[in-house]
Coordinates of C-alpha atoms and ligand atoms in Angstrom, one line a residue:
M1 CA 53.1 29.8 -28.1
N2 CA 53.6 33.6 -27.9
K3 CA 50.5 35.0 -25.9
K4 CA 48.6 36.3 -28.6
K5 CA 48.2 32.8 -30.2
S6 CA 47.8 31.6 -27.2
L7 CA 44.4 34.2 -26.3
F8 CA 43.3 33.6 -30.1
I9 CA 43.2 29.6 -29.3
L10 CA 41.3 30.1 -26.4
I11 CA 38.8 32.5 -28.0
I12 CA 38.1 30.0 -30.6
L13 CA 37.8 27.2 -28.0
I14 CA 35.1 29.6 -26.2
F15 CA 33.3 30.4 -29.5
S16 CA 32.9 26.7 -30.2
C17 CA 31.7 25.8 -27.2
L18 CA 28.7 28.6 -27.1
S19 CA 27.9 27.8 -30.7
Y20 CA 27.7 23.7 -30.7
P21 CA 26.1 22.8 -27.4
R22 CA 27.5 19.5 -26.3
I23 CA 24.2 17.9 -25.1
S24 CA 23.9 15.2 -22.4
I25 CA 21.9 11.9 -21.0
K26 CA 22.1 11.0 -18.0
K27 CA 19.0 8.8 -17.7
I28 CA 16.5 8.2 -18.9
E29 CA 12.8 7.3 -17.2
P30 CA 11.3 4.7 -17.0
P31 CA 14.4 3.3 -17.5
N32 CA 13.1 0.5 -20.2
W33 CA 9.8 -0.4 -21.2
W34 CA 7.8 -4.1 -22.5
I35 CA 6.3 -5.2 -25.8
G36 CA 2.6 -5.9 -26.1
M37 CA 1.7 -3.4 -23.3
K38 CA -2.1 -2.3 -23.9
H39 CA 0.2 0.2 -22.7
N40 CA 2.3 0.7 -25.8
K41 CA 2.3 4.9 -26.0
I42 CA 5.3 6.1 -23.2
Q43 CA 6.4 9.2 -22.0
L44 CA 9.7 9.1 -21.4
M45 CA 11.4 11.4 -19.2
V46 CA 15.2 12.0 -20.0
Y47 CA 17.6 14.1 -17.9
G48 CA 20.5 15.6 -19.4
E49 CA 21.7 19.0 -19.8
D50 CA 21.3 21.6 -22.9
L51 CA 18.4 19.3 -24.2
K52 CA 15.6 22.2 -25.1
G53 CA 15.3 21.9 -28.8
V54 CA 17.2 18.2 -29.3
S55 CA 15.8 16.0 -31.9
A56 CA 15.1 12.2 -31.1
V57 CA 15.5 8.7 -33.6
F58 CA 15.4 5.4 -32.2
N59 CA 18.0 3.2 -33.8
N60 CA 15.2 1.7 -35.3
E61 CA 12.4 2.9 -36.8
N62 CA 9.8 0.8 -36.1
I63 CA 10.4 3.0 -33.2
K64 CA 7.8 5.6 -33.5
I65 CA 8.6 9.4 -32.2
L66 CA 5.4 10.9 -32.2
K67 CA 7.1 13.9 -30.3
V68 CA 9.8 15.9 -28.2
H69 CA 8.6 18.0 -25.7
N70 CA 10.9 21.0 -24.2
A71 CA 10.7 21.4 -20.9
E72 CA 11.1 24.8 -19.1
S73 CA 14.7 23.6 -18.0
A74 CA 17.4 22.0 -20.0
S75 CA 18.0 19.8 -18.0
Y76 CA 14.9 17.2 -19.7
C77 CA 12.6 16.4 -22.5
F78 CA 10.1 14.6 -22.3
I79 CA 9.8 12.4 -25.9
D80 CA 6.1 10.8 -27.0
V81 CA 7.3 7.2 -28.2
V82 CA 5.2 4.3 -29.8
I83 CA 6.3 0.5 -29.6
P84 CA 4.9 -1.5 -32.1
E85 CA 4.0 -4.8 -30.9
N86 CA 5.9 -7.5 -33.2
L87 CA 9.1 -5.8 -32.2
P88 CA 11.7 -8.1 -30.7
A89 CA 12.9 -7.7 -27.4
G90 CA 16.3 -6.1 -27.0
D91 CA 18.5 -3.1 -25.8
Y92 CA 17.6 -0.1 -28.6
Q93 CA 19.7 2.9 -29.0
L94 CA 17.8 6.5 -28.0
K95 CA 19.9 9.3 -30.1
L96 CA 19.5 13.4 -29.5
F97 CA 20.4 15.4 -31.7
K98 CA 21.3 18.9 -31.5
D99 CA 23.5 21.3 -34.0
N100 CA 26.4 19.3 -33.9
S101 CA 26.2 17.4 -30.9
Q102 CA 24.6 14.0 -30.1
A103 CA 24.1 11.7 -27.1
D104 CA 22.4 8.7 -27.1
I105 CA 21.0 5.9 -24.4
I106 CA 20.2 2.3 -24.3
F107 CA 16.9 1.9 -23.9
P108 CA 16.1 -2.1 -23.4
L109 CA 12.6 -3.3 -24.3
F110 CA 11.8 -6.4 -23.2
S111 CA 9.3 -9.3 -23.4
R112 CA 6.5 -9.9 -20.4
D113 CA 6.6 -12.6 -18.0
A114 CA 4.0 -15.0 -18.6
G115 CA 4.3 -16.4 -15.5
E116 CA 0.9 -17.9 -13.9
K117 CA 0.9 -15.8 -10.9
R118 CA 1.5 -12.1 -11.8
Y119 CA -1.2 -9.5 -10.9
Q120 CA -3.3 -11.6 -9.0
G121 CA -5.4 -8.7 -7.2
F122 CA -6.1 -9.2 -3.4
S123 CA -9.5 -9.7 -1.8
N124 CA -12.0 -11.2 1.9
K125 CA -10.5 -14.2 0.5
D126 CA -6.5 -12.4 1.7
V127 CA -5.3 -11.4 5.1
I128 CA -3.0 -9.2 4.8
Y129 CA -0.2 -8.8 7.0
L130 CA 1.3 -4.9 6.8
I131 CA 5.5 -4.7 7.7
M132 CA 7.1 -1.9 7.8
P133 CA 10.4 -3.0 6.4
D134 CA 13.1 -1.3 8.6
R135 CA 11.5 -2.6 11.7
F136 CA 10.9 -6.2 10.6
S137 CA 13.9 -8.7 9.6
N138 CA 17.4 -7.4 8.6
G139 CA 18.6 -10.2 5.9
D140 CA 21.8 -8.5 4.8
T141 CA 23.6 -6.6 8.0
L142 CA 26.2 -5.2 4.8
N143 CA 23.4 -2.8 3.8
D144 CA 22.8 -1.2 7.2
T145 CA 25.0 1.6 6.0
I146 CA 25.6 2.8 2.5
Y147 CA 28.0 5.8 2.1
G148 CA 26.5 8.7 0.4
F149 CA 22.8 8.3 2.1
R150 CA 21.9 10.3 4.9
D151 CA 21.0 8.2 7.6
K152 CA 22.9 5.3 9.3
L153 CA 22.0 2.8 11.3
N154 CA 20.9 4.4 14.5
R155 CA 18.8 1.3 16.3
K156 CA 18.7 2.8 19.8
S157 CA 16.8 6.1 17.9
P158 CA 12.8 5.3 17.1
I159 CA 13.4 7.7 14.3
G160 CA 16.7 5.7 13.0
R161 CA 17.3 3.3 11.1
H162 CA 17.3 -0.3 12.1
G163 CA 18.7 -2.2 9.1
G164 CA 15.1 -4.3 8.0
D165 CA 15.3 -5.2 4.5
I166 CA 14.2 -7.1 1.8
Q167 CA 15.9 -10.4 2.1
G168 CA 15.1 -10.0 6.0
I169 CA 11.3 -10.1 4.6
I170 CA 12.7 -13.0 2.3
N171 CA 13.8 -14.9 5.2
K172 CA 10.6 -14.7 7.0
L173 CA 8.5 -15.6 4.3
D174 CA 7.7 -19.3 5.4
Y175 CA 7.1 -17.6 8.8
L176 CA 4.1 -15.7 7.7
K177 CA 3.1 -18.5 5.1
D178 CA 2.8 -20.8 8.4
L179 CA 0.6 -18.4 10.5
G180 CA -1.5 -18.5 7.7
I181 CA -0.9 -14.9 6.5
T182 CA -1.7 -15.1 2.2
S183 CA -0.6 -11.1 1.4
V184 CA 2.0 -8.7 2.3
W185 CA 1.7 -5.5 2.6
I186 CA 5.2 -3.5 2.7
N187 CA 5.6 0.4 3.3
P188 CA 7.2 1.9 0.6
L189 CA 10.9 0.9 -0.8
V190 CA 12.2 3.0 -3.1
E191 CA 15.0 5.2 -2.3
N192 CA 14.4 8.0 0.7
N193 CA 18.0 9.6 0.4
T194 CA 16.5 12.3 3.3
G195 CA 16.9 12.5 7.3
I196 CA 14.4 10.4 8.8
S197 CA 14.3 8.1 6.7
Y198 CA 13.3 4.7 7.7
H199 CA 9.4 5.1 6.5
G200 CA 9.8 5.3 3.0
Y201 CA 7.3 7.9 2.5
A202 CA 9.7 10.5 1.2
A203 CA 11.3 9.5 -2.3
T204 CA 13.8 10.7 -4.6
D205 CA 14.0 8.3 -7.0
F206 CA 10.7 6.9 -8.1
Y207 CA 12.5 3.8 -10.0
N208 CA 14.9 2.2 -7.5
I209 CA 15.0 0.8 -4.2
D210 CA 16.8 1.8 -1.2
P211 CA 20.0 0.0 -1.3
R212 CA 19.3 -0.1 2.5
F213 CA 16.4 -2.5 2.0
G214 CA 18.5 -4.0 -1.3
T215 CA 17.8 -3.7 -5.2
N216 CA 15.3 -3.7 -7.6
E217 CA 16.5 -7.1 -8.3
L218 CA 15.9 -8.5 -5.6
Y219 CA 12.4 -6.5 -5.0
K220 CA 11.3 -8.9 -7.8
K221 CA 13.1 -11.7 -6.5
L222 CA 10.8 -11.1 -3.1
V223 CA 7.4 -11.2 -5.2
E224 CA 8.8 -14.0 -7.3
E225 CA 9.7 -15.9 -4.0
A226 CA 6.2 -15.0 -2.6
H227 CA 4.3 -16.2 -5.4
Q228 CA 6.0 -20.1 -5.0
K229 CA 4.8 -20.0 -1.2
D230 CA 1.0 -18.3 -2.6
L231 CA 1.9 -15.4 -0.6
K232 CA 0.7 -12.3 -2.8
I233 CA 2.5 -8.7 -2.8
I234 CA 1.1 -5.5 -2.2
L235 CA 2.9 -2.1 -3.6
D236 CA 2.6 0.8 -1.0
H237 CA 2.7 3.4 -4.0
V238 CA 3.3 7.3 -3.2
S239 CA 1.6 9.8 -6.0
N240 CA 1.0 12.7 -3.8
H241 CA 4.4 14.0 -2.9
C242 CA 8.1 12.9 -2.9
S243 CA 10.5 14.4 -0.5
I244 CA 12.3 17.4 -0.6
D245 CA 15.4 16.8 -1.2
H246 CA 14.1 15.0 -4.3
P247 CA 16.7 15.6 -7.3
W248 CA 14.1 17.5 -9.0
L249 CA 13.4 20.3 -6.3
K250 CA 16.7 21.6 -6.9
N251 CA 16.0 21.3 -10.7
L252 CA 12.3 21.6 -11.8
P253 CA 11.6 20.5 -14.9
F254 CA 8.5 22.6 -15.2
K255 CA 8.2 25.7 -12.3
D256 CA 4.5 23.9 -12.3
W257 CA 5.9 20.8 -11.4
I258 CA 4.9 20.9 -7.9
N259 CA 1.7 22.9 -5.9
G260 CA 3.7 25.7 -4.9
S261 CA 7.5 26.5 -4.2
I262 CA 9.7 25.4 -1.9
R263 CA 9.5 29.1 -0.1
N264 CA 5.2 29.2 -0.5
H265 CA 2.7 26.6 -0.3
L266 CA -0.5 25.9 0.9
P267 CA -0.5 23.5 4.0
A268 CA -2.6 20.7 3.4
R269 CA -6.1 20.4 5.3
H270 CA -7.2 17.6 6.2
H271 CA -11.1 17.5 5.3
K272 CA -11.7 14.2 3.3
M273 CA -15.4 15.5 2.6
I274 CA -14.4 18.0 0.6
Y275 CA -15.0 16.5 -3.1
S276 CA -18.5 15.3 -1.7
D277 CA -19.5 18.9 0.3
I278 CA -22.7 20.2 -2.2
H279 CA -21.5 23.2 -0.2
A280 CA -17.4 23.7 -0.8
D281 CA -15.9 26.7 -2.0
S282 CA -12.9 25.4 -4.7
S283 CA -10.1 27.2 -2.7
S284 CA -11.5 24.8 0.5
M285 CA -10.9 21.9 -2.5
K286 CA -7.0 23.0 -3.7
N287 CA -6.5 23.2 0.0
V288 CA -6.8 19.4 0.4
S289 CA -5.4 18.6 -3.3
E290 CA -2.5 21.2 -3.5
G291 CA -1.2 21.6 -0.1
W292 CA 1.7 20.4 1.1
F293 CA 1.2 16.9 3.7
V294 CA 4.4 18.3 5.4
D295 CA 7.0 20.9 4.3
D296 CA 9.6 18.9 3.3
M297 CA 7.5 16.4 1.1
P298 CA 6.5 18.5 -1.7
D299 CA 3.3 18.1 -3.4
L300 CA 3.6 16.8 -6.8
N301 CA 1.3 18.9 -9.3
Q302 CA -0.7 16.0 -11.6
K303 CA -2.7 18.5 -13.3
N304 CA 0.6 18.8 -15.2
S305 CA 0.2 16.5 -17.8
F306 CA 4.3 15.4 -17.7
V307 CA 3.8 14.4 -14.0
S308 CA 0.5 12.8 -14.5
N309 CA 2.3 10.5 -16.8
Y310 CA 5.4 9.5 -15.0
I311 CA 3.5 8.6 -12.2
I312 CA 1.3 6.3 -14.2
Q313 CA 3.8 5.1 -15.9
N314 CA 6.1 4.3 -12.7
T315 CA 2.9 2.5 -11.0
I316 CA 2.7 0.5 -14.2
W317 CA 6.3 0.0 -14.8
W318 CA 6.5 -1.7 -10.8
I319 CA 3.4 -4.2 -11.8
E320 CA 5.4 -5.3 -14.8
Y321 CA 8.5 -5.3 -13.6
T322 CA 7.6 -7.5 -10.4
G323 CA 4.5 -8.9 -11.2
L324 CA 3.3 -7.9 -7.9
D325 CA -0.6 -8.4 -7.3
G326 CA -1.9 -5.3 -5.7
I327 CA -1.5 -1.5 -4.8
R328 CA -2.2 0.7 -1.8
E329 CA -1.8 4.4 -2.4
D330 CA -1.2 6.8 -0.2
T331 CA -2.6 9.8 0.8
Y332 CA -5.4 9.7 -1.6
P333 CA -7.7 12.7 -0.8
Y334 CA -4.6 14.5 -1.4
L335 CA -4.6 13.6 -5.1
D336 CA -5.9 15.6 -7.4
Q337 CA -8.8 14.1 -8.3
K338 CA -9.0 13.7 -11.3
F339 CA -5.8 12.4 -12.0
A340 CA -6.2 9.6 -9.0
A341 CA -9.1 8.6 -11.5
E342 CA -7.3 8.4 -14.6
W343 CA -4.5 6.6 -12.5
A344 CA -6.7 3.9 -11.5
K345 CA -8.4 4.1 -14.8
E346 CA -5.0 3.3 -16.9
I347 CA -3.7 0.5 -13.8
L348 CA -7.4 -1.7 -13.9
D349 CA -7.1 -1.3 -17.5
E350 CA -3.6 -3.0 -18.1
Y351 CA -4.3 -5.3 -15.2
P352 CA -7.9 -6.2 -14.6
S353 CA -7.4 -8.5 -11.8
L354 CA -5.4 -6.3 -9.4
N355 CA -7.0 -4.8 -6.6
I356 CA -6.0 -0.9 -5.2
V357 CA -6.9 0.2 -2.0
G358 CA -7.0 4.1 -1.3
E359 CA -5.6 5.3 2.3
V360 CA -8.8 7.4 3.0
W361 CA -8.2 8.3 6.4
T362 CA -11.5 9.3 7.6
G363 CA -13.9 7.6 10.5
N364 CA -16.8 8.6 8.6
S365 CA -18.1 5.7 6.2
L366 CA -20.3 8.3 4.2
F367 CA -17.1 10.1 3.1
L368 CA -15.3 6.7 2.5
A369 CA -17.5 5.4 0.4
D370 CA -17.7 8.5 -2.0
Y371 CA -14.2 7.6 -2.9
Q372 CA -15.3 3.3 -3.6
K373 CA -15.6 3.1 -7.4
G374 CA -19.6 2.4 -8.4
N375 CA -20.9 4.7 -5.5
Q376 CA -24.6 5.3 -7.5
L377 CA -25.1 8.1 -4.3
S378 CA -21.7 10.7 -4.8
V379 CA -21.6 13.3 -6.6
T380 CA -18.6 13.6 -7.4
P381 CA -17.1 11.9 -10.6
E382 CA -16.3 8.6 -11.0
T383 CA -13.2 7.3 -9.1
N384 CA -12.3 4.1 -10.2
L385 CA -11.4 3.2 -7.0
P386 CA -12.1 -0.2 -5.7
S387 CA -11.2 -0.4 -2.6
V388 CA -10.4 1.6 0.1
T389 CA -9.2 2.0 3.9
D390 CA -12.0 1.1 6.2
F391 CA -11.1 3.7 9.3
D392 CA -15.4 3.8 10.7
M393 CA -14.5 0.5 11.1
R394 CA -10.8 0.9 13.3
D395 CA -12.7 3.6 15.1
S396 CA -14.7 1.1 16.2
Y397 CA -12.4 -1.1 17.2
Y398 CA -10.6 1.8 19.2
K399 CA -14.3 2.9 21.6
Y400 CA -14.2 -0.9 21.9
L401 CA -11.0 -1.7 23.2
T402 CA -10.5 1.7 25.0
G403 CA -14.2 1.1 26.9
T404 CA -15.5 4.3 25.1
G405 CA -17.4 2.1 23.0
S406 CA -19.1 -1.4 23.0
L407 CA -19.4 -3.7 20.4
Y408 CA -22.8 -1.8 19.6
N409 CA -20.3 0.5 17.7
I410 CA -18.9 -2.0 15.7
Y411 CA -22.0 -3.3 14.9
E412 CA -23.3 -0.3 13.9
T413 CA -20.4 0.4 11.6
L414 CA -21.6 -3.0 9.6
S415 CA -24.6 -1.2 9.5
K416 CA -24.2 1.2 7.8
D417 CA -22.6 -1.0 4.8
F418 CA -25.4 0.1 2.5
I419 CA -23.1 3.2 1.7
Y420 CA -20.7 1.4 0.0
P421 CA -21.0 -0.2 -3.4
D422 CA -18.9 -2.9 -2.2
P423 CA -18.6 -3.6 1.2
D424 CA -16.4 -6.7 1.0
N425 CA -13.9 -5.0 -0.8
L426 CA -12.9 -2.7 1.9
V427 CA -9.3 -2.9 4.3
T428 CA -10.3 -3.5 7.6
F429 CA -8.0 -3.2 10.3
I430 CA -7.6 -2.4 13.9
D431 CA -4.1 -0.7 14.3
N432 CA -1.6 0.4 10.9
H433 CA 2.1 1.7 10.8
D434 CA 0.3 5.5 11.8
L435 CA -1.9 4.2 14.9
A436 CA -1.3 2.9 18.0
R437 CA -1.3 -0.8 17.9
G438 CA -4.5 -2.5 19.3
M439 CA -3.0 -3.8 22.3
F440 CA -1.4 -0.5 23.3
Y441 CA -5.4 1.0 23.8
A442 CA -6.5 -2.2 25.5
K443 CA -3.6 -1.8 28.2
G444 CA -3.0 -5.3 27.8
N445 CA -6.3 -6.4 28.0
I446 CA -5.6 -9.8 25.9
K447 CA -9.0 -11.0 26.0
K448 CA -10.7 -8.1 24.5
V449 CA -7.9 -7.8 21.9
M450 CA -8.8 -11.6 21.0
I451 CA -12.6 -10.5 20.0
A452 CA -11.4 -7.7 18.1
L453 CA -9.2 -9.9 16.0
A454 CA -11.8 -12.8 15.6
L455 CA -14.5 -10.3 14.1
L456 CA -11.5 -8.3 12.1
L457 CA -11.3 -11.7 11.0
T458 CA -14.9 -12.7 10.6
T459 CA -16.8 -10.2 9.6
R460 CA -16.6 -8.8 6.3
G461 CA -13.9 -6.9 4.2
I462 CA -9.8 -7.7 3.6
P463 CA -8.6 -7.6 7.2
Q464 CA -5.5 -6.3 7.8
I465 CA -3.0 -7.3 10.0
L466 CA 0.3 -4.9 11.7
Y467 CA 3.1 -7.1 12.0
G468 CA 4.1 -7.9 15.5
T469 CA 0.3 -8.0 16.4
E470 CA 0.6 -11.8 16.1
I471 CA 3.5 -11.9 19.0
N472 CA 1.6 -9.3 21.3
M473 CA 3.7 -6.3 20.4
I474 CA 2.6 -2.8 22.9
G475 CA 4.6 -0.2 21.4
G476 CA 3.7 3.3 22.1
E477 CA 1.8 6.6 20.9
D478 CA 4.3 8.0 19.1
H479 CA 5.3 6.3 15.6
G480 CA 9.2 5.7 16.8
T481 CA 8.0 3.6 19.3
L482 CA 4.4 1.7 18.0
R483 CA 7.1 0.9 14.9
S484 CA 9.1 -1.4 17.1
D485 CA 11.5 -3.7 16.5
F486 CA 10.5 -7.3 16.3
P487 CA 12.3 -9.3 18.2
G488 CA 14.6 -11.5 16.6
G489 CA 14.7 -10.2 13.7
F490 CA 18.2 -7.9 14.3
P491 CA 21.5 -9.5 15.4
G492 CA 21.8 -9.6 18.7
D493 CA 18.3 -9.8 19.9
S494 CA 18.4 -11.8 23.3
L495 CA 14.8 -12.9 22.1
N496 CA 13.6 -14.7 18.9
A497 CA 10.1 -14.3 18.5
F498 CA 9.6 -15.9 15.0
E499 CA 10.3 -19.1 17.0
I500 CA 8.0 -20.3 19.8
K501 CA 10.5 -20.8 22.4
G502 CA 11.4 -17.0 22.1
R503 CA 8.0 -16.2 22.9
N504 CA 6.0 -15.8 26.2
Q505 CA 2.4 -17.4 27.7
N506 CA 0.8 -14.6 26.3
E507 CA 2.5 -14.5 22.9
N508 CA 2.4 -17.2 22.2
E509 CA -1.9 -17.5 22.9
I510 CA -2.3 -14.2 21.1
Y511 CA -0.1 -15.9 18.3
D512 CA -2.2 -19.5 18.3
F513 CA -5.3 -17.8 18.2
I514 CA -4.6 -15.8 15.1
K515 CA -2.8 -19.1 13.9
T516 CA -6.3 -21.0 14.3
L517 CA -8.4 -18.0 13.0
L518 CA -6.3 -17.9 9.8
K519 CA -7.0 -22.1 9.0
F520 CA -10.6 -22.1 9.8
R521 CA -11.1 -19.2 7.6
K522 CA -9.6 -21.3 4.8
I523 CA -11.6 -24.6 5.8
Y524 CA -14.4 -22.6 6.5
P525 CA -14.3 -20.0 3.4
E526 CA -17.8 -18.5 4.7
L527 CA -15.9 -17.0 7.4
A528 CA -14.0 -15.2 5.0
E529 CA -15.8 -14.5 2.2
G530 CA -19.8 -15.4 3.3
K531 CA -22.5 -13.2 3.0
L532 CA -22.7 -11.6 6.6
I533 CA -26.5 -11.5 9.1
H534 CA -25.9 -10.4 12.1
F535 CA -27.8 -9.5 15.5
P536 CA -28.1 -5.8 17.7
P537 CA -25.7 -7.0 20.6
E538 CA -27.6 -6.9 23.6
K539 CA -25.7 -6.8 27.4
G540 CA -22.4 -7.7 25.6
I541 CA -23.5 -10.7 23.4
Y542 CA -23.0 -10.6 19.7
F543 CA -24.2 -13.3 17.1
Y544 CA -23.2 -13.4 13.7
F545 CA -23.6 -15.6 10.8
K546 CA -21.5 -15.9 7.8
I547 CA -23.0 -18.0 5.0
L548 CA -21.2 -19.5 1.6
N549 CA -23.5 -20.9 -0.5
D550 CA -25.3 -24.1 1.7
Q551 CA -22.0 -23.4 4.2
R552 CA -22.8 -21.8 7.6
I553 CA -20.8 -21.2 10.1
M554 CA -22.7 -19.5 13.7
I555 CA -20.9 -16.5 15.9
A556 CA -21.4 -15.7 19.0
V557 CA -19.2 -13.5 21.5
N558 CA -19.6 -12.6 24.9
D559 CA -17.9 -9.8 26.1
N560 CA -19.3 -10.0 30.0
D561 CA -16.7 -10.9 32.5
T562 CA -18.7 -13.2 33.4
S563 CA -19.8 -16.8 31.9
H564 CA -23.9 -16.8 30.0
E565 CA -26.1 -19.4 29.3
I566 CA -27.9 -17.8 26.2
N567 CA -31.3 -19.4 24.8
L568 CA -31.2 -19.5 21.1
Q569 CA -34.7 -18.6 20.6
K570 CA -33.2 -15.0 19.9
V571 CA -31.2 -16.3 16.9
F572 CA -33.9 -18.8 15.3
T573 CA -34.7 -17.4 12.5
Q574 CA -31.2 -18.2 11.0
L575 CA -31.3 -21.9 12.4
G576 CA -34.6 -22.6 11.4
K577 CA -34.6 -26.5 10.8
T578 CA -30.5 -27.1 12.2
K579 CA -30.2 -30.0 14.0
M580 CA -26.8 -29.9 15.4
L581 CA -24.1 -27.1 15.7
K582 CA -20.7 -28.2 16.3
N583 CA -18.1 -26.2 18.0
I584 CA -15.0 -25.2 15.7
S585 CA -12.8 -25.3 18.7
S586 CA -13.4 -27.8 20.6
G587 CA -15.2 -29.9 18.3
E588 CA -18.2 -30.8 20.5
N589 CA -21.5 -31.3 18.9
I590 CA -25.0 -29.7 20.4
Q591 CA -28.2 -31.1 19.1
L592 CA -31.0 -28.8 18.6
S593 CA -34.7 -28.4 20.3
E594 CA -36.2 -25.8 20.6
D595 CA -35.0 -23.9 24.0
T596 CA -31.2 -25.0 23.4
K597 CA -29.0 -23.6 25.6
I598 CA -25.5 -22.5 24.8
Q599 CA -22.7 -21.9 27.5
L600 CA -20.4 -19.1 26.2
K601 CA -17.6 -18.6 28.6
Q602 CA -16.7 -15.0 30.0
N603 CA -15.0 -13.0 27.4
S604 CA -15.1 -15.2 24.5
I605 CA -16.2 -15.6 20.4
N606 CA -17.5 -19.2 19.8
F607 CA -17.7 -20.3 15.9
Y608 CA -20.8 -23.2 15.5
K609 CA -20.8 -24.7 12.3
I610 CA -23.9 -25.5 11.6
I611 CA -25.3 -28.9 10.3
N612 CA -28.4 -29.2 8.9
Ligands
LIG701 CA1 20.4 -4.7 6.6
LIG702 CA1 -1.6 16.6 -3.3

């Protein structure tokens, strides 16, 4: 071939490339949908090349395409699709066309799983066990380090990956069941291919489980196995931000996909009262809802309807895919609040029995209550959010355990419950994955921790216990050490605290105490679900009653270092015609007369079944 001819062919080739773009599809999100959902109108996000101006069709004309939206970047397009109810399940083909170029991708439509124990919700009948999955149990050492993923296994580093995973949690479901736990909240499991990734809050893929934790199929299996054992699973979901290493950041679908830009963004302010503050300026609200939580977690702009649709569908997708039972939504006040209300509404429309708790980190119940659904005092629009995290109560436990406060702080917090539309639907806790452990603050005062735990489990709300509480884990104030490994969960551990013989005396004391309380909650539902009547604590003595229909239990706390003999005259209005009290721990019966006194040991909490 002479030079002239080859140059001619080259020009033709270049010309044809310019005039006939080659469109391509890399992936589609959601990767599938289901037949028979209320949400039968979905918006597909297509990733590929040269997608501006494409037209789209399915290989089945019953799947209606309402609209194809161009993104600002040609690497994406969005397709509004209606899925008919009577379509057979199966793999359908989505075809995109542009000029002489064509690309296609399989879009499976599944039938819905009709299993009984799906989307159960959680309530004050439950006890939530919070697991940081990297730090609980390593059930598969083959996934500890994954080629192409930044953080490698490094158990020596408090902020490194330690190897815990979903298989590890599956392996310990019987342990949790035996302890008496009913629900498990697991910190986020989605892909976090970024630095310091063990905590899971920096997603680089919203539709895939991080391979160091397992696979999507394994997560589904976890939910199914949990359900078989009558345990529930709560998804830790993040709508507010993603990782700076999310592929979106290299090629944003729209300039306003995130709030601000990598170089120029507002830092998040933490004023949780900002939406209900009638004196607030709109720019202050923007600093909370549009600021970046940290510099390596870009704030997603839920005002962009494509972002908003993406997140709502993503949440529904995980619920439908696994059948999970509830959601803990991260950094709730930092979301665009109009979006947040829409998100909760859409989820609860599809799954009315589900419960959603928003993480609202403020110790002031007045502001917490404003976020709970149905608040008549609120000046902000309806949130549709059933539950919030009771940080006011947590702060009271903190004051009690550190000695900077007393039982009176706990009493006072409970006395403010009028502010909540539904105080029983608050998630209560002494500590969580972001806070130093109760035992750390109590400086090893095991009796104080036991009283706090008993109050947590028997006053009101949905109690949440951080993994390791039951074995007296202490940890430190920094994230790395408070999230220490559960002893025995990892290869080479010298002790196995999952077993009685691997725990020392103190550890077994706390373990047995929690297990007994969880058993009491099952035997005496009034402890879990009953109405609370309480008396102002005086001189470290706190009386309260839990009442469910005609079942009643009296609880007496002695927070003194000496034993006390107490005359029951003080609580006579609640005892009335009661003939006998039965100490449910010792089985001892106490016949009641006008001047009956009970003995309360030092630093003790005592439960008496009321027998008429
Ligand atoms: Ca592992
Ligand atoms: Ca935000």
